[in-house]
Amino acid sequence: MARKKRGKKHEEENSEAWLLPYSDLMTLLLALFISLFAISQTDQKKVSELSQAFSSAFNMGGPSFFNQMGPNVGRRADMPSDEDKGTHAYLAESQQLQEVQKKMEEYIEQNNLQEQISTQLTEEGLMIRIKERALFPSGSAQLAGQAQSIVPVVAGLLSSVPERVVVSGHTDNVPISSAEFPSNWELSATRAMNFMKALLAANASLNPARFSAIGYSEYRPIADNNTEAGRSQNRRVEVFIARNYRFDPDEKDVSKQTSEPDTGADGMPVSGTTGNISSTNGSAGSSMATTSY
């Protein structure tokens, strides 16, 4: 029998099939690095453009995962939050009020007025108390005595701050009845009004819209009216600089206006209000309420 001739083994053809997965791998790596770069950026517009470019290039058809991308949350922490801004405003206001108190105290000490004027800084604001005998004759609402020197100093300090100012008049419980003042209500209110007008006249830069005046008669005592010493303390004029910002760690927004439940209509502290920061000259704390007018 004739032997069958065996055919020669076919040589394997050189194939370039490996290029296809290699190019896919390179494409995926490129997409990965671009994605990482995009994630690290905070520009939402650029991320959106990248999303559209990839969707168009790869013709995915469905929604791109880039649509879910946004600014880097980790970097957002570098920006000050509303709480930080509120805290900063509160601290800045506190420092400003402390400067006003310090200057007032320096004036009091230089002029030996410790028995006539005192200051008290609380969570509600800065209080400046001036006794009757430093401003008015007994039973009168006409400024006299040391008022000419005190008024310009207080007006100058008030011009350095933007807060609201409430001027209040107070008397003791000794009744008064005259043609000009039928009761202590009229006397206390007129004293507050006259002192406020004097402040505005002493400094033209003061904005009258910041000011209000109110009379409390005998009903907001800071001492015992049964003694002469106590009645002397109760006969006074108070200048209250109301805070614009309040700090309460239990609140989300630390930047709160002073018109809160613990203050009256004019922003002055009512009875039971606490949070005293500093008080000078040994003045008793005032327990005050306010009325609309």
C-alpha positions as a Markdown table, in Angstrom:
| # | Residue | x | y | z |
|---|---|---|---|---|
| 1 | Met | 0.0 | 0.0 | 0.0 |
| 2 | Ala | 1.1 | 3.5 | -0.7 |
| 3 | Arg | 1.7 | 5.5 | 2.4 |
| 4 | Lys | -0.3 | 8.6 | 2.8 |
| 5 | Lys | 1.7 | 11.7 | 2.7 |
| 6 | Arg | 1.4 | 13.6 | 5.9 |
| 7 | Gly | 0.8 | 17.3 | 5.4 |
| 8 | Lys | 3.2 | 19.7 | 6.8 |
| 9 | Lys | 2.2 | 21.4 | 10.1 |
| 10 | His | 0.7 | 24.8 | 9.5 |
| 11 | Glu | 2.7 | 27.5 | 11.1 |
| 12 | Glu | 0.7 | 29.6 | 13.6 |
| 13 | Glu | -0.2 | 32.9 | 12.1 |
| 14 | Asn | 1.0 | 36.0 | 14.0 |
| 15 | Ser | -2.1 | 37.4 | 15.7 |
| 16 | Glu | -2.7 | 41.0 | 17.1 |
| 17 | Ala | -5.7 | 40.0 | 19.1 |
| 18 | Trp | -3.9 | 41.0 | 22.3 |
| 19 | Leu | -4.1 | 44.7 | 21.3 |
| 20 | Leu | -7.8 | 44.8 | 21.9 |
| 21 | Pro | -7.8 | 44.0 | 25.7 |
| 22 | Tyr | -4.7 | 46.1 | 26.0 |
| 23 | Ser | -6.4 | 49.1 | 24.5 |
| 24 | Asp | -9.5 | 48.5 | 26.7 |
| 25 | Leu | -7.2 | 48.4 | 29.8 |
| 26 | Met | -5.5 | 51.6 | 28.9 |
| 27 | Thr | -8.9 | 53.3 | 28.3 |
| 28 | Leu | -10.1 | 52.1 | 31.7 |
| 29 | Leu | -7.0 | 53.3 | 33.4 |
| 30 | Leu | -7.3 | 56.7 | 31.7 |
| 31 | Ala | -11.0 | 56.9 | 32.8 |
| 32 | Leu | -9.9 | 56.0 | 36.4 |
| 33 | Phe | -7.3 | 58.7 | 36.6 |
| 34 | Ile | -9.6 | 61.3 | 35.1 |
| 35 | Ser | -12.3 | 60.3 | 37.6 |
| 36 | Leu | -10.0 | 60.6 | 40.5 |
| 37 | Phe | -8.9 | 64.0 | 39.3 |
| 38 | Ala | -12.5 | 65.1 | 38.9 |
| 39 | Ile | -13.5 | 63.9 | 42.4 |
| 40 | Ser | -10.7 | 66.0 | 44.0 |
| 41 | Gln | -12.1 | 69.2 | 42.4 |
| 42 | Thr | -14.8 | 71.4 | 43.8 |
| 43 | Asp | -15.9 | 72.8 | 40.5 |
| 44 | Gln | -19.3 | 71.3 | 39.7 |
| 45 | Lys | -19.3 | 72.8 | 36.2 |
| 46 | Lys | -16.1 | 70.9 | 35.2 |
| 47 | Val | -17.5 | 67.6 | 36.7 |
| 48 | Ser | -20.6 | 68.0 | 34.6 |
| 49 | Glu | -18.6 | 68.7 | 31.4 |
| 50 | Leu | -16.5 | 65.6 | 32.1 |
| 51 | Ser | -19.6 | 63.5 | 32.6 |
| 52 | Gln | -21.0 | 64.6 | 29.2 |
| 53 | Ala | -17.7 | 64.0 | 27.5 |
| 54 | Phe | -17.4 | 60.4 | 28.9 |
| 55 | Ser | -21.0 | 59.6 | 28.1 |
| 56 | Ser | -20.6 | 60.8 | 24.6 |
| 57 | Ala | -17.2 | 59.0 | 24.0 |
| 58 | Phe | -18.2 | 55.6 | 25.4 |
| 59 | Asn | -21.8 | 55.9 | 24.2 |
| 60 | Met | -23.1 | 54.4 | 27.4 |
| 61 | Gly | -26.7 | 55.4 | 26.8 |
| 62 | Gly | -27.6 | 55.3 | 30.5 |
| 63 | Pro | -27.0 | 57.9 | 33.1 |
| 64 | Ser | -23.3 | 58.5 | 33.9 |
| 65 | Phe | -22.0 | 57.9 | 37.4 |
| 66 | Phe | -20.4 | 61.3 | 37.1 |
| 67 | Asn | -23.9 | 62.8 | 37.6 |
| 68 | Gln | -23.7 | 61.8 | 41.2 |
| 69 | Met | -20.4 | 63.5 | 41.7 |
| 70 | Gly | -20.2 | 66.9 | 43.5 |
| 71 | Pro | -17.9 | 69.1 | 45.4 |
| 72 | Asn | -15.5 | 67.3 | 47.7 |
| 73 | Val | -17.1 | 67.2 | 51.2 |
| 74 | Gly | -13.8 | 67.0 | 52.9 |
| 75 | Arg | -12.7 | 70.3 | 51.4 |
| 76 | Arg | -16.0 | 72.0 | 52.3 |
| 77 | Ala | -15.0 | 71.8 | 55.9 |
| 78 | Asp | -12.4 | 74.5 | 55.2 |
| 79 | Met | -15.1 | 77.0 | 54.6 |
| 80 | Pro | -16.6 | 78.8 | 57.7 |
| 81 | Ser | -20.0 | 77.6 | 58.6 |
| 82 | Asp | -22.9 | 79.8 | 59.6 |
| 83 | Glu | -22.3 | 78.7 | 63.2 |
| 84 | Asp | -18.7 | 79.8 | 63.0 |
| 85 | Lys | -19.7 | 83.2 | 61.6 |
| 86 | Gly | -22.3 | 83.6 | 64.4 |
| 87 | Thr | -19.8 | 82.8 | 67.1 |
| 88 | His | -17.2 | 85.2 | 65.5 |
| 89 | Ala | -19.8 | 88.0 | 65.5 |
| 90 | Tyr | -20.8 | 87.3 | 69.1 |
| 91 | Leu | -17.2 | 87.3 | 70.3 |
| 92 | Ala | -16.4 | 90.5 | 68.3 |
| 93 | Glu | -19.4 | 92.2 | 69.8 |
| 94 | Ser | -18.4 | 91.1 | 73.3 |
| 95 | Gln | -15.0 | 92.5 | 72.8 |
| 96 | Gln | -16.4 | 95.8 | 71.6 |
| 97 | Leu | -18.7 | 96.1 | 74.6 |
| 98 | Gln | -15.9 | 95.3 | 76.9 |
| 99 | Glu | -13.8 | 98.1 | 75.4 |
| 100 | Val | -16.7 | 100.5 | 76.0 |
| 101 | Gln | -17.0 | 99.4 | 79.6 |
| 102 | Lys | -13.3 | 99.7 | 80.1 |
| 103 | Lys | -13.3 | 103.3 | 78.8 |
| 104 | Met | -16.3 | 104.2 | 81.0 |
| 105 | Glu | -14.6 | 102.7 | 84.0 |
| 106 | Glu | -11.5 | 104.8 | 83.3 |
| 107 | Tyr | -13.5 | 107.9 | 83.2 |
| 108 | Ile | -15.3 | 107.0 | 86.4 |
| 109 | Glu | -12.0 | 106.4 | 88.2 |
| 110 | Gln | -10.3 | 109.5 | 86.9 |
| 111 | Asn | -13.2 | 111.7 | 88.1 |
| 112 | Asn | -13.9 | 109.9 | 91.4 |
| 113 | Leu | -17.5 | 109.0 | 90.3 |
| 114 | Gln | -17.5 | 105.5 | 91.8 |
| 115 | Glu | -20.5 | 106.5 | 94.0 |
| 116 | Gln | -22.4 | 108.0 | 91.1 |
| 117 | Ile | -21.9 | 105.8 | 88.1 |
| 118 | Ser | -21.5 | 102.1 | 87.6 |
| 119 | Thr | -21.4 | 99.6 | 84.7 |
| 120 | Gln | -22.6 | 96.0 | 84.3 |
| 121 | Leu | -21.9 | 93.8 | 81.3 |
| 122 | Thr | -24.3 | 90.8 | 81.0 |
| 123 | Glu | -25.5 | 88.4 | 78.3 |
| 124 | Glu | -28.2 | 90.9 | 77.4 |
| 125 | Gly | -25.9 | 93.9 | 76.9 |
| 126 | Leu | -24.0 | 96.7 | 78.7 |
| 127 | Met | -25.7 | 98.7 | 81.4 |
| 128 | Ile | -24.5 | 102.2 | 82.5 |
| 129 | Arg | -26.2 | 103.4 | 85.7 |
| 130 | Ile | -26.1 | 107.0 | 86.8 |
| 131 | Lys | -27.6 | 108.1 | 90.1 |
| 132 | Glu | -30.0 | 111.0 | 90.3 |
| 133 | Arg | -27.8 | 113.4 | 92.2 |
| 134 | Ala | -25.2 | 113.3 | 89.4 |
| 135 | Leu | -27.8 | 114.5 | 86.8 |
| 136 | Phe | -30.9 | 116.1 | 88.4 |
| 137 | Pro | -32.0 | 118.1 | 91.4 |
| 138 | Ser | -34.5 | 116.4 | 93.6 |
| 139 | Gly | -37.9 | 116.2 | 92.1 |
| 140 | Ser | -36.7 | 117.8 | 88.8 |
| 141 | Ala | -36.1 | 116.5 | 85.3 |
| 142 | Gln | -33.8 | 119.3 | 84.2 |
| 143 | Leu | -30.2 | 118.2 | 83.7 |
| 144 | Ala | -27.8 | 119.9 | 86.1 |
| 145 | Gly | -24.8 | 119.2 | 88.3 |
| 146 | Gln | -22.3 | 116.9 | 86.6 |
| 147 | Ala | -24.5 | 116.2 | 83.6 |
| 148 | Gln | -22.6 | 118.6 | 81.4 |
| 149 | Ser | -19.4 | 116.5 | 81.8 |
| 150 | Ile | -21.1 | 113.1 | 81.9 |
| 151 | Val | -23.4 | 113.4 | 78.9 |
| 152 | Pro | -20.6 | 114.0 | 76.2 |
| 153 | Val | -18.5 | 111.1 | 77.5 |
| 154 | Val | -21.5 | 108.7 | 77.4 |
| 155 | Ala | -22.5 | 110.0 | 73.9 |
| 156 | Gly | -19.0 | 109.5 | 72.6 |
| 157 | Leu | -18.9 | 105.9 | 73.8 |
| 158 | Leu | -22.3 | 105.2 | 72.2 |
| 159 | Ser | -21.1 | 106.5 | 68.9 |
| 160 | Ser | -18.4 | 103.8 | 68.8 |
| 161 | Val | -20.9 | 100.9 | 68.8 |
| 162 | Pro | -23.9 | 100.1 | 66.5 |
| 163 | Glu | -26.3 | 98.5 | 69.0 |
| 164 | Arg | -29.7 | 99.7 | 70.1 |
| 165 | Val | -29.7 | 102.0 | 73.1 |
| 166 | Val | -32.5 | 102.2 | 75.7 |
| 167 | Val | -32.5 | 105.1 | 78.2 |
| 168 | Ser | -34.7 | 104.4 | 81.2 |
| 169 | Gly | -35.7 | 106.6 | 84.2 |
| 170 | His | -36.3 | 105.2 | 87.7 |
| 171 | Thr | -37.5 | 106.7 | 91.0 |
| 172 | Asp | -37.9 | 105.6 | 94.6 |
| 173 | Asn | -41.3 | 104.8 | 96.1 |
| 174 | Val | -41.8 | 108.3 | 97.7 |
| 175 | Pro | -44.9 | 109.8 | 96.0 |
| 176 | Ile | -44.6 | 113.0 | 94.1 |
| 177 | Ser | -47.5 | 115.3 | 93.1 |
| 178 | Ser | -46.9 | 118.6 | 91.4 |
| 179 | Ala | -48.2 | 120.6 | 88.5 |
| 180 | Glu | -45.4 | 119.3 | 86.3 |
| 181 | Phe | -45.2 | 115.7 | 87.6 |
| 182 | Pro | -48.5 | 114.3 | 88.9 |
| 183 | Ser | -46.7 | 111.0 | 89.7 |
| 184 | Asn | -43.4 | 109.2 | 89.6 |
| 185 | Trp | -44.3 | 107.9 | 86.2 |
| 186 | Glu | -44.1 | 111.3 | 84.6 |
| 187 | Leu | -40.9 | 112.2 | 86.5 |
| 188 | Ser | -39.1 | 109.0 | 85.4 |
| 189 | Ala | -40.2 | 109.2 | 81.8 |
| 190 | Thr | -39.3 | 112.9 | 81.5 |
| 191 | Arg | -35.9 | 112.3 | 83.0 |
| 192 | Ala | -35.2 | 109.5 | 80.5 |
| 193 | Met | -36.4 | 111.6 | 77.6 |
| 194 | Asn | -34.3 | 114.6 | 78.6 |
| 195 | Phe | -31.2 | 112.5 | 79.1 |
| 196 | Met | -31.7 | 110.8 | 75.7 |
| 197 | Lys | -32.2 | 114.2 | 73.9 |
| 198 | Ala | -29.0 | 115.5 | 75.6 |
| 199 | Leu | -27.0 | 112.5 | 74.3 |
| 200 | Leu | -28.2 | 113.0 | 70.8 |
| 201 | Ala | -27.5 | 116.7 | 71.0 |
| 202 | Ala | -24.0 | 116.1 | 72.3 |
| 203 | Asn | -22.9 | 113.9 | 69.4 |
| 204 | Ala | -24.2 | 114.6 | 65.9 |
| 205 | Ser | -23.0 | 111.1 | 64.6 |
| 206 | Leu | -25.5 | 109.3 | 66.8 |
| 207 | Asn | -28.4 | 107.8 | 64.8 |
| 208 | Pro | -31.7 | 108.7 | 66.6 |
| 209 | Ala | -33.3 | 105.5 | 65.2 |
| 210 | Arg | -31.1 | 103.4 | 67.6 |
| 211 | Phe | -32.5 | 105.2 | 70.7 |
| 212 | Ser | -35.6 | 104.8 | 72.8 |
| 213 | Ala | -36.6 | 106.2 | 76.2 |
| 214 | Ile | -38.9 | 104.8 | 78.8 |
| 215 | Gly | -40.0 | 105.5 | 82.4 |
| 216 | Tyr | -40.3 | 102.8 | 85.0 |
| 217 | Ser | -41.4 | 104.9 | 88.0 |
| 218 | Glu | -40.7 | 103.1 | 91.3 |
| 219 | Tyr | -41.3 | 99.6 | 89.9 |
| 220 | Arg | -37.8 | 98.4 | 89.0 |
| 221 | Pro | -35.9 | 98.9 | 92.2 |
| 222 | Ile | -32.3 | 97.6 | 92.6 |
| 223 | Ala | -32.2 | 98.3 | 96.4 |
| 224 | Asp | -34.5 | 98.4 | 99.4 |
| 225 | Asn | -36.9 | 101.4 | 99.3 |
| 226 | Asn | -37.3 | 101.2 | 103.1 |
| 227 | Thr | -33.9 | 102.8 | 103.7 |
| 228 | Glu | -32.6 | 106.2 | 102.5 |
| 229 | Ala | -29.5 | 104.5 | 101.1 |
| 230 | Gly | -31.7 | 102.1 | 99.1 |
| 231 | Arg | -33.9 | 104.9 | 97.8 |
| 232 | Ser | -30.8 | 106.8 | 96.7 |
| 233 | Gln | -29.7 | 103.9 | 94.6 |
| 234 | Asn | -33.2 | 103.5 | 93.0 |
| 235 | Arg | -33.3 | 107.1 | 91.9 |
| 236 | Arg | -31.3 | 106.7 | 88.7 |
| 237 | Val | -31.1 | 106.8 | 84.9 |
| 238 | Glu | -29.9 | 103.7 | 83.1 |
| 239 | Val | -28.3 | 103.6 | 79.6 |
| 240 | Phe | -28.7 | 100.1 | 78.2 |
| 241 | Ile | -26.7 | 99.0 | 75.1 |
| 242 | Ala | -28.6 | 95.9 | 73.9 |
| 243 | Arg | -26.6 | 93.1 | 72.2 |
| 244 | Asn | -27.3 | 92.2 | 68.6 |
| 245 | Tyr | -26.0 | 88.6 | 69.1 |
| 246 | Arg | -26.6 | 86.0 | 71.7 |
| 247 | Phe | -24.7 | 82.8 | 72.4 |
| 248 | Asp | -26.6 | 79.7 | 73.3 |
| 249 | Pro | -24.8 | 76.3 | 72.9 |
| 250 | Asp | -28.1 | 74.5 | 72.8 |
| 251 | Glu | -29.2 | 76.4 | 69.7 |
| 252 | Lys | -28.1 | 75.6 | 66.1 |
| 253 | Asp | -27.8 | 79.3 | 65.2 |
| 254 | Val | -25.6 | 81.0 | 67.6 |
| 255 | Ser | -26.3 | 84.3 | 65.9 |
| 256 | Lys | -29.6 | 85.2 | 67.5 |
| 257 | Gln | -31.2 | 88.6 | 67.8 |
| 258 | Thr | -31.7 | 89.9 | 71.4 |
| 259 | Ser | -35.5 | 89.9 | 71.0 |
| 260 | Glu | -35.8 | 86.6 | 72.7 |
| 261 | Pro | -38.4 | 85.5 | 75.4 |
| 262 | Asp | -36.0 | 86.5 | 78.2 |
| 263 | Thr | -36.1 | 90.1 | 77.1 |
| 264 | Gly | -38.8 | 92.7 | 77.0 |
| 265 | Ala | -40.2 | 94.7 | 74.1 |
| 266 | Asp | -37.2 | 97.0 | 74.1 |
| 267 | Gly | -34.6 | 94.2 | 74.5 |
| 268 | Met | -33.8 | 94.9 | 78.1 |
| 269 | Pro | -33.5 | 91.9 | 80.5 |
| 270 | Val | -36.6 | 91.0 | 82.5 |
| 271 | Ser | -36.8 | 89.5 | 86.0 |
| 272 | Gly | -35.0 | 86.3 | 86.4 |
| 273 | Thr | -32.6 | 86.8 | 83.5 |
| 274 | Thr | -29.2 | 85.5 | 84.3 |
| 275 | Gly | -25.8 | 85.3 | 82.7 |
| 276 | Asn | -23.9 | 88.1 | 84.3 |
| 277 | Ile | -20.5 | 88.5 | 82.7 |
| 278 | Ser | -19.0 | 91.3 | 84.8 |
| 279 | Ser | -20.2 | 93.9 | 87.2 |
| 280 | Thr | -18.3 | 96.8 | 88.6 |
| 281 | Asn | -18.5 | 99.3 | 91.5 |
| 282 | Gly | -20.5 | 96.8 | 93.5 |
| 283 | Ser | -23.8 | 97.8 | 91.9 |
| 284 | Ala | -26.7 | 95.5 | 92.6 |
| 285 | Gly | -28.1 | 93.5 | 89.6 |
| 286 | Ser | -31.1 | 95.1 | 88.0 |
| 287 | Ser | -34.3 | 93.1 | 87.6 |
| 288 | Met | -36.0 | 94.9 | 84.9 |
| 289 | Ala | -39.1 | 94.5 | 82.7 |
| 290 | Thr | -40.2 | 96.5 | 79.7 |
| 291 | Thr | -43.4 | 97.7 | 78.2 |
| 292 | Ser | -44.4 | 98.6 | 74.7 |
| 293 | Tyr | -44.7 | 102.3 | 73.9 |
